[in-house]
Short mmCIF file of C-alpha atoms and ligand atoms in Angstrom, two decimals:
data_model
loop_
_atom_site.label_atom_id
_atom_site.label_comp_id
_atom_site.label_asym_id
_atom_site.label_seq_id
_atom_site.Cartn_x
_atom_site.Cartn_y
_atom_site.Cartn_z
CA MET C 18 -37.14 47.52 90.26
CA GLU C 19 -34.65 50.22 89.21
CA GLU C 20 -35.49 49.58 85.60
CA LYS C 21 -39.16 50.10 86.35
CA ASN C 22 -38.39 53.40 88.10
CA ILE C 23 -36.35 54.62 85.17
CA SER C 24 -39.14 53.78 82.77
CA ASN C 25 -41.62 55.58 85.06
CA VAL C 26 -39.45 58.68 85.08
CA GLU C 27 -39.11 58.49 81.32
CA SER C 28 -42.83 58.23 80.83
CA LEU C 29 -43.43 61.13 83.27
CA GLN C 30 -40.89 63.23 81.34
CA GLN C 31 -42.61 62.35 78.11
CA ARG C 32 -45.95 63.42 79.53
CA LEU C 33 -44.52 66.67 80.90
CA ARG C 34 -43.11 67.47 77.46
CA GLN C 35 -46.51 66.77 76.01
CA GLN C 36 -48.09 69.12 78.55
CA GLU C 37 -45.62 71.88 77.68
CA LYS C 38 -46.34 71.40 74.02
CA LEU C 39 -50.05 71.68 74.75
CA ALA C 40 -49.51 74.90 76.72
CA SER C 41 -47.64 76.55 73.88
CA LEU C 42 -50.13 75.22 71.42
CA GLY C 43 -52.80 76.88 73.59
CA MET C 44 -51.07 80.26 73.34
CA LEU C 45 -50.56 79.86 69.64
CA SER C 46 -54.17 78.96 69.02
CA ALA C 47 -55.33 81.91 71.14
CA GLY C 48 -53.26 84.19 68.90
CA ILE C 49 -54.64 82.59 65.75
CA ALA C 50 -58.19 82.69 67.10
CA HIS C 51 -57.85 86.38 67.78
CA GLU C 52 -56.56 87.11 64.26
CA ILE C 53 -59.27 85.03 62.59
CA GLN C 54 -62.08 86.93 64.28
CA ASN C 55 -61.72 90.04 62.10
CA PRO C 56 -61.83 88.44 58.63
CA LEU C 57 -64.63 86.21 59.85
CA ASN C 58 -66.66 89.22 60.89
CA PHE C 59 -66.15 90.62 57.39
CA VAL C 60 -67.52 87.38 55.90
CA ILE C 61 -70.57 87.53 58.17
CA ASN C 62 -71.27 91.23 57.69
CA PHE C 63 -70.88 91.20 53.91
CA SER C 64 -73.14 88.17 53.68
CA LYS C 65 -75.81 89.99 55.70
CA MET C 66 -75.39 93.04 53.47
CA SER C 67 -75.68 90.93 50.31
CA SER C 68 -78.89 89.44 51.72
CA LYS C 69 -80.33 92.94 52.09
CA LEU C 70 -79.21 93.82 48.53
CA LEU C 71 -81.06 90.75 47.26
CA THR C 72 -84.21 91.98 49.00
CA ASP C 73 -83.78 95.37 47.23
CA LEU C 74 -83.28 93.54 43.95
CA THR C 75 -86.50 91.55 44.48
CA ASP C 76 -88.36 94.83 45.11
CA ILE C 77 -87.02 96.38 41.87
CA VAL C 78 -88.03 93.32 39.89
CA ALA C 79 -91.50 93.35 41.52
CA ASP C 80 -91.95 97.02 40.49
CA ASN C 81 -91.12 96.15 36.87
CA GLU C 82 -93.06 92.93 36.71
CA ASP C 83 -94.45 93.61 33.22
CA ALA C 84 -91.08 94.17 31.69
CA LEU C 85 -90.04 90.53 32.06
CA PRO C 86 -91.42 87.39 30.38
CA THR C 87 -93.07 85.01 32.97
CA ASP C 88 -90.46 82.26 32.45
CA ASP C 89 -87.59 84.60 33.15
CA ARG C 90 -89.41 86.02 36.10
CA GLU C 91 -89.82 82.59 37.70
CA GLU C 92 -86.22 81.69 37.07
CA LEU C 93 -85.10 84.95 38.61
CA ASP C 94 -87.22 84.31 41.73
CA ASP C 95 -85.70 80.84 42.10
CA ILE C 96 -82.15 82.15 41.78
CA VAL C 97 -82.79 84.94 44.31
CA ALA C 98 -84.31 82.40 46.77
CA ASP C 99 -81.26 80.13 46.42
CA LEU C 100 -78.89 83.03 46.88
CA LYS C 101 -80.68 84.16 50.02
CA GLU C 102 -80.47 80.70 51.47
CA ASN C 103 -76.78 80.45 50.72
CA MET C 104 -76.19 83.80 52.43
CA ALA C 105 -78.13 82.61 55.49
CA ARG C 106 -75.93 79.49 55.61
CA ILE C 107 -72.75 81.53 55.39
CA VAL C 108 -73.93 83.73 58.25
CA GLU C 109 -75.04 80.77 60.37
CA HIS C 110 -71.77 78.86 60.00
CA GLY C 111 -69.68 82.04 60.31
CA GLU C 112 -71.41 82.81 63.61
CA ARG C 113 -70.77 79.34 64.83
CA ALA C 114 -67.08 79.71 64.03
CA ILE C 115 -67.06 83.02 65.93
CA SER C 116 -68.60 81.39 68.98
CA ILE C 117 -66.00 78.61 68.90
CA ILE C 118 -63.24 81.21 68.63
CA GLN C 119 -64.67 83.19 71.54
CA GLY C 120 -64.68 79.97 73.53
CA ILE C 121 -60.98 79.43 72.83
CA LEU C 122 -60.22 83.01 73.78
CA LEU C 123 -62.16 82.70 77.02
CA VAL C 124 -60.05 79.74 78.06
CA SER C 125 -56.74 81.26 77.21
CA ARG C 126 -57.33 84.86 78.20
CA GLY C 127 -59.00 86.12 81.36
CA LYS C 128 -57.19 87.16 84.48
CA ASP C 129 -56.25 84.29 86.71
CA ASN C 130 -58.63 83.51 89.51
CA GLU C 131 -61.01 86.35 88.82
CA PHE C 132 -64.55 85.52 89.99
CA LEU C 133 -67.15 86.99 87.62
CA PRO C 134 -70.95 86.70 87.45
CA THR C 135 -71.31 83.70 85.13
CA ASP C 136 -74.14 82.11 83.21
CA VAL C 137 -73.27 78.50 83.92
CA ALA C 138 -75.70 77.00 81.43
CA ARG C 139 -74.24 79.17 78.66
CA VAL C 140 -70.67 78.19 79.47
CA VAL C 141 -71.63 74.50 79.69
CA LYS C 142 -73.48 74.61 76.35
CA GLU C 143 -70.61 76.42 74.60
CA TYR C 144 -67.96 73.98 75.83
CA VAL C 145 -70.04 70.90 75.24
CA TRP C 146 -70.21 71.85 71.57
CA LEU C 147 -66.63 73.00 71.40
CA SER C 148 -65.52 69.59 72.64
CA TYR C 149 -67.93 67.89 70.23
CA HIS C 150 -66.57 69.78 67.21
CA ALA C 151 -62.95 69.23 68.27
CA MET C 152 -63.65 65.48 68.53
CA ARG C 153 -65.34 65.47 65.13
CA ALA C 154 -62.29 67.13 63.64
CA ASN C 155 -59.85 64.75 65.25
CA TYR C 156 -61.51 61.33 65.36
CA LYS C 157 -62.87 59.82 62.21
CA ASP C 158 -66.44 58.40 62.33
CA PHE C 159 -67.16 60.48 65.43
CA ASN C 160 -70.91 60.83 65.45
CA ILE C 161 -72.85 60.85 68.66
CA SER C 162 -76.16 62.14 70.05
CA ILE C 163 -76.11 64.85 72.67
CA GLY C 164 -79.13 65.40 74.90
CA GLU C 165 -79.36 68.86 76.49
CA ASP C 166 -81.50 69.94 79.39
CA TYR C 167 -80.86 73.44 80.67
CA ALA C 168 -83.19 74.73 83.39
CA GLN C 169 -84.69 78.13 82.66
CA GLY C 170 -84.13 81.19 84.79
CA LEU C 171 -81.03 79.97 86.64
CA PRO C 172 -79.25 82.68 88.64
CA GLN C 173 -75.77 83.77 87.62
CA VAL C 174 -73.10 82.31 89.83
CA MET C 175 -69.79 83.78 90.92
CA ALA C 176 -67.22 81.71 89.10
CA ILE C 177 -63.89 81.88 87.28
CA PRO C 178 -65.21 81.45 83.74
CA GLN C 179 -62.08 80.07 82.11
CA ASP C 180 -61.64 77.52 84.89
CA LEU C 181 -65.24 76.47 84.76
CA SER C 182 -65.02 76.01 81.03
CA ARG C 183 -61.81 73.98 81.42
CA ALA C 184 -63.62 71.67 83.80
CA VAL C 185 -66.59 71.21 81.44
CA LEU C 186 -64.22 70.70 78.50
CA ASN C 187 -62.25 67.96 80.28
CA LEU C 188 -65.36 66.08 81.49
CA MET C 189 -66.89 66.38 78.03
CA ASN C 190 -63.67 65.36 76.21
CA ASN C 191 -63.46 62.29 78.43
CA ALA C 192 -67.13 61.44 77.76
CA CYS C 193 -66.69 61.91 74.01
CA TYR C 194 -63.55 59.80 74.00
CA THR C 195 -65.13 56.89 75.88
CA VAL C 196 -68.24 56.70 73.66
CA TRP C 197 -66.04 56.94 70.55
CA LYS C 198 -63.73 54.22 71.90
CA LYS C 199 -66.64 51.94 72.75
CA GLN C 200 -68.07 52.43 69.26
CA GLN C 201 -64.88 51.07 67.76
CA HIS C 202 -65.62 47.60 69.12
CA ALA C 203 -69.32 47.61 70.18
CA ASP C 204 -72.28 46.06 68.35
CA PRO C 205 -73.32 48.01 65.25
CA ASP C 206 -76.58 48.92 67.03
CA TYR C 207 -74.70 50.74 69.84
CA GLN C 208 -75.76 54.39 69.89
CA PRO C 209 -73.16 56.62 71.51
CA ARG C 210 -74.86 59.23 73.62
CA ILE C 211 -74.02 61.98 76.10
CA ASP C 212 -76.65 63.74 78.22
CA ILE C 213 -76.07 67.15 79.69
CA LYS C 214 -78.15 68.66 82.46
CA VAL C 215 -77.86 71.96 84.25
CA ALA C 216 -80.27 72.62 87.05
CA MET C 217 -80.73 74.25 90.43
CA GLU C 218 -79.55 71.83 93.11
CA SER C 219 -82.41 71.20 95.49
CA ASN C 220 -81.73 70.83 99.20
CA SER C 221 -83.02 67.25 99.30
CA GLN C 222 -80.68 66.19 96.49
CA LEU C 223 -77.88 67.88 98.36
CA SER C 224 -78.50 66.08 101.59
CA THR C 225 -78.67 62.70 99.80
CA LEU C 226 -75.42 63.56 98.08
CA ARG C 227 -73.94 64.63 101.41
CA SER C 228 -74.81 61.52 103.26
CA ALA C 229 -73.69 59.27 100.40
CA GLN C 230 -70.38 61.11 100.12
CA ARG C 231 -69.87 61.13 103.87
CA ASP C 232 -69.90 57.36 103.84
CA ALA C 233 -67.69 57.10 100.78
CA CYS C 234 -65.27 59.85 101.59
CA PRO C 235 -65.14 61.11 105.19
CA SER C 236 -62.35 63.58 104.48
CA LYS C 237 -64.73 65.60 102.35
CA ASN C 238 -66.94 66.39 105.32
CA SER C 239 -65.58 69.87 105.95
CA GLN C 240 -66.11 70.95 102.36
CA LEU C 241 -69.56 69.42 102.29
CA SER C 242 -70.62 71.23 105.41
CA THR C 243 -69.91 74.53 103.69
CA LEU C 244 -72.24 73.38 100.94
CA ASN C 245 -74.90 72.85 103.53
CA SER C 246 -76.96 76.00 103.29
CA GLN C 247 -75.56 77.32 100.03
CA PRO C 248 -77.79 77.33 96.96
CA CYS C 249 -75.87 75.56 94.15
CA ILE C 250 -76.21 74.82 90.49
CA SER C 251 -75.57 71.27 89.49
CA ILE C 252 -74.13 70.15 86.18
CA THR C 253 -74.42 66.54 85.02
CA ILE C 254 -72.57 64.92 82.12
CA ALA C 255 -73.67 61.35 81.54
CA ASP C 256 -72.17 59.06 78.88
CA ASN C 257 -73.05 55.55 77.81
CA GLY C 258 -69.42 54.71 77.10
CA GLU C 259 -67.07 52.12 78.50
CA GLY C 260 -67.43 52.88 82.22
CA MET C 261 -64.45 52.39 84.54
CA THR C 262 -62.68 49.37 85.94
CA PRO C 263 -62.10 49.36 89.73
CA GLU C 264 -58.45 50.37 89.12
CA VAL C 265 -59.42 53.39 86.99
CA LYS C 266 -62.02 54.38 89.58
CA GLU C 267 -59.41 54.26 92.28
CA ARG C 268 -56.79 56.23 90.38
CA LEU C 269 -59.05 58.63 88.45
CA PHE C 270 -57.84 61.79 90.22
CA GLU C 271 -54.14 60.84 90.31
CA ASN C 272 -51.84 63.22 88.44
CA PHE C 273 -50.67 61.68 85.18
CA PHE C 274 -52.94 58.68 85.45
CA THR C 275 -54.28 57.94 81.98
CA THR C 276 -55.42 54.91 80.03
CA LYS C 277 -55.15 56.77 76.75
CA PRO C 278 -52.34 56.14 74.25
CA ILE C 279 -49.33 58.44 74.52
CA GLY C 280 -50.07 61.72 72.79
CA GLU C 281 -53.78 61.55 73.43
CA GLY C 282 -53.98 62.07 77.17
CA THR C 283 -51.74 63.60 79.81
CA GLY C 284 -53.72 62.19 82.75
CA LEU C 285 -54.01 65.62 84.36
CA GLY C 286 -57.59 66.43 83.31
CA MET C 287 -59.45 64.98 86.27
CA ALA C 288 -56.99 66.26 88.86
CA ILE C 289 -57.28 69.79 87.43
CA THR C 290 -61.08 69.49 87.19
CA ARG C 291 -61.48 68.45 90.84
CA ASP C 292 -59.15 71.23 91.93
CA ILE C 293 -61.14 73.80 89.97
CA ILE C 294 -64.52 72.63 91.28
CA GLU C 295 -63.74 71.78 94.89
CA ASN C 296 -60.78 73.94 95.88
CA LYS C 297 -61.34 77.02 93.75
CA HIS C 298 -65.13 77.16 93.67
CA GLY C 299 -66.10 75.32 96.84
CA GLY C 300 -68.32 73.00 94.87
CA HIS C 301 -68.41 69.23 94.81
CA LEU C 302 -67.55 66.63 92.16
CA SER C 303 -68.94 63.12 92.25
CA PHE C 304 -69.38 60.28 89.79
CA GLU C 305 -71.08 56.96 89.27
CA THR C 306 -69.77 54.43 86.80
CA GLU C 307 -70.54 50.93 85.65
CA GLU C 308 -68.14 48.94 83.53
CA GLY C 309 -69.37 48.51 80.03
CA LYS C 310 -72.43 50.74 80.69
CA GLY C 311 -71.14 54.28 81.14
CA THR C 312 -70.29 57.03 83.58
CA THR C 313 -72.14 60.03 85.04
CA PHE C 314 -70.21 62.95 86.46
CA THR C 315 -72.08 65.53 88.56
CA PHE C 316 -70.65 68.68 89.95
CA THR C 317 -72.07 71.59 91.89
CA ILE C 318 -71.03 75.25 91.93
CA PRO C 319 -72.31 77.41 94.78
CA VAL C 320 -74.13 80.51 93.57
CA LYS C 321 -72.08 82.72 95.89
CA LYS C 322 -68.29 82.95 95.90
CA PRO C 323 -66.82 80.53 98.46
N1 ATP S 988 -66.20 59.37 81.26
C1 ATP S 988 -65.25 58.48 81.44
N2 ATP S 988 -65.47 57.19 81.12
C2 ATP S 988 -64.51 56.23 81.27
N3 ATP S 988 -63.27 56.47 81.72
C3 ATP S 988 -62.98 57.76 82.04
C4 ATP S 988 -63.95 58.80 81.93
N4 ATP S 988 -63.36 59.94 82.36
C5 ATP S 988 -62.09 59.62 82.72
N5 ATP S 988 -61.85 58.32 82.53
C6 ATP S 988 -60.61 57.57 82.79
O1 ATP S 988 -59.82 58.35 83.69
C7 ATP S 988 -58.52 58.57 83.11
C8 ATP S 988 -58.00 59.88 83.59
O2 ATP S 988 -58.80 60.95 83.07
P1 ATP S 988 -58.15 62.36 82.91
O3 ATP S 988 -59.13 63.29 82.32
O4 ATP S 988 -57.54 62.78 84.20
O5 ATP S 988 -56.93 62.14 81.95
P2 ATP S 988 -56.97 61.85 80.36
O6 ATP S 988 -58.30 62.13 79.80
O7 ATP S 988 -56.43 60.46 80.17
O8 ATP S 988 -55.91 62.91 79.85
P3 ATP S 988 -56.07 64.50 79.82
O9 ATP S 988 -55.06 65.02 80.77
O10 ATP S 988 -55.82 64.86 78.39
O11 ATP S 988 -57.44 64.82 80.29
C9 ATP S 988 -58.74 58.45 81.61
O12 ATP S 988 -57.57 58.12 80.95
C10 ATP S 988 -59.80 57.33 81.56
O13 ATP S 988 -59.19 56.07 81.69
MG1 MG S 989 -59.31 63.97 80.22
#
């Protein structure tokens, strides 16, 4: 018994050290992200300028059409077209890198607990892709389909952007991990997939959710009643990964509960996510899961500050 306790304490200490490492890594990467922005902007701006210069060049050549043999003229047109395409690629990928960097800065900067008008669909989209690219960089053979369904004309909600993004990032990281993990041992025809949906929560959906949750979790009644008349936005992240065993379902929100190998998970993600959604934003987090089939997480954020 004592031995077990000691090993529990050791594993907790190990996880705490891991968490501290992650926190300092977060600060370091925020610093790096900030520094990379400037040179990256140079790359983008000079590529755009070079594209314009190419257009000028084309105009000059067109004005002097007769001075060049036809063969040379065609070759020149081809080269200019290729160069323009290359420039467009540099700009496109550079802008993607900038948006990833801004995402990192949003998480690590921002005043604590400041509610700001937030475009939820934009934050969700940004962090879904941030997570996707991070997984691609860290897990070999990571290749999944992502379905996206963002309702048009959603109102801005009052939210703490860096907290909201942390919640999306954790749900998405978990979803990416489970589909990747399943792919390692599933049939070759298994197609890993994650579907994202952001929509206005309708009242009827809300009351179904409320009555289902009341049965499952009576202690949530007080929070749910505040949801009652509030318009909310709902965010769904559905994966076709491994699903959860009854034990994982039971312990999902426990601090330091993880099934991932040491170094890959601290087991704090879900606890932090629920705190952000329910305690800080007055929203609600629920999930459905089936072993071997996948998991769907849904959370709501009230449009107005709680
Ligand atoms: N979408 C999912 N599908 C299957 N299992 C999941 C899913 N999301 C979470 N889990 C299970 O719940 C556990 C706890 O998740 P949680 O996010 O709290 O911690 P973690 O992902 O292990 O570590 P981290 O602190 O880095 O997020 C996971 O280890 C995993 O077993
Ligand atoms: Mg996690």
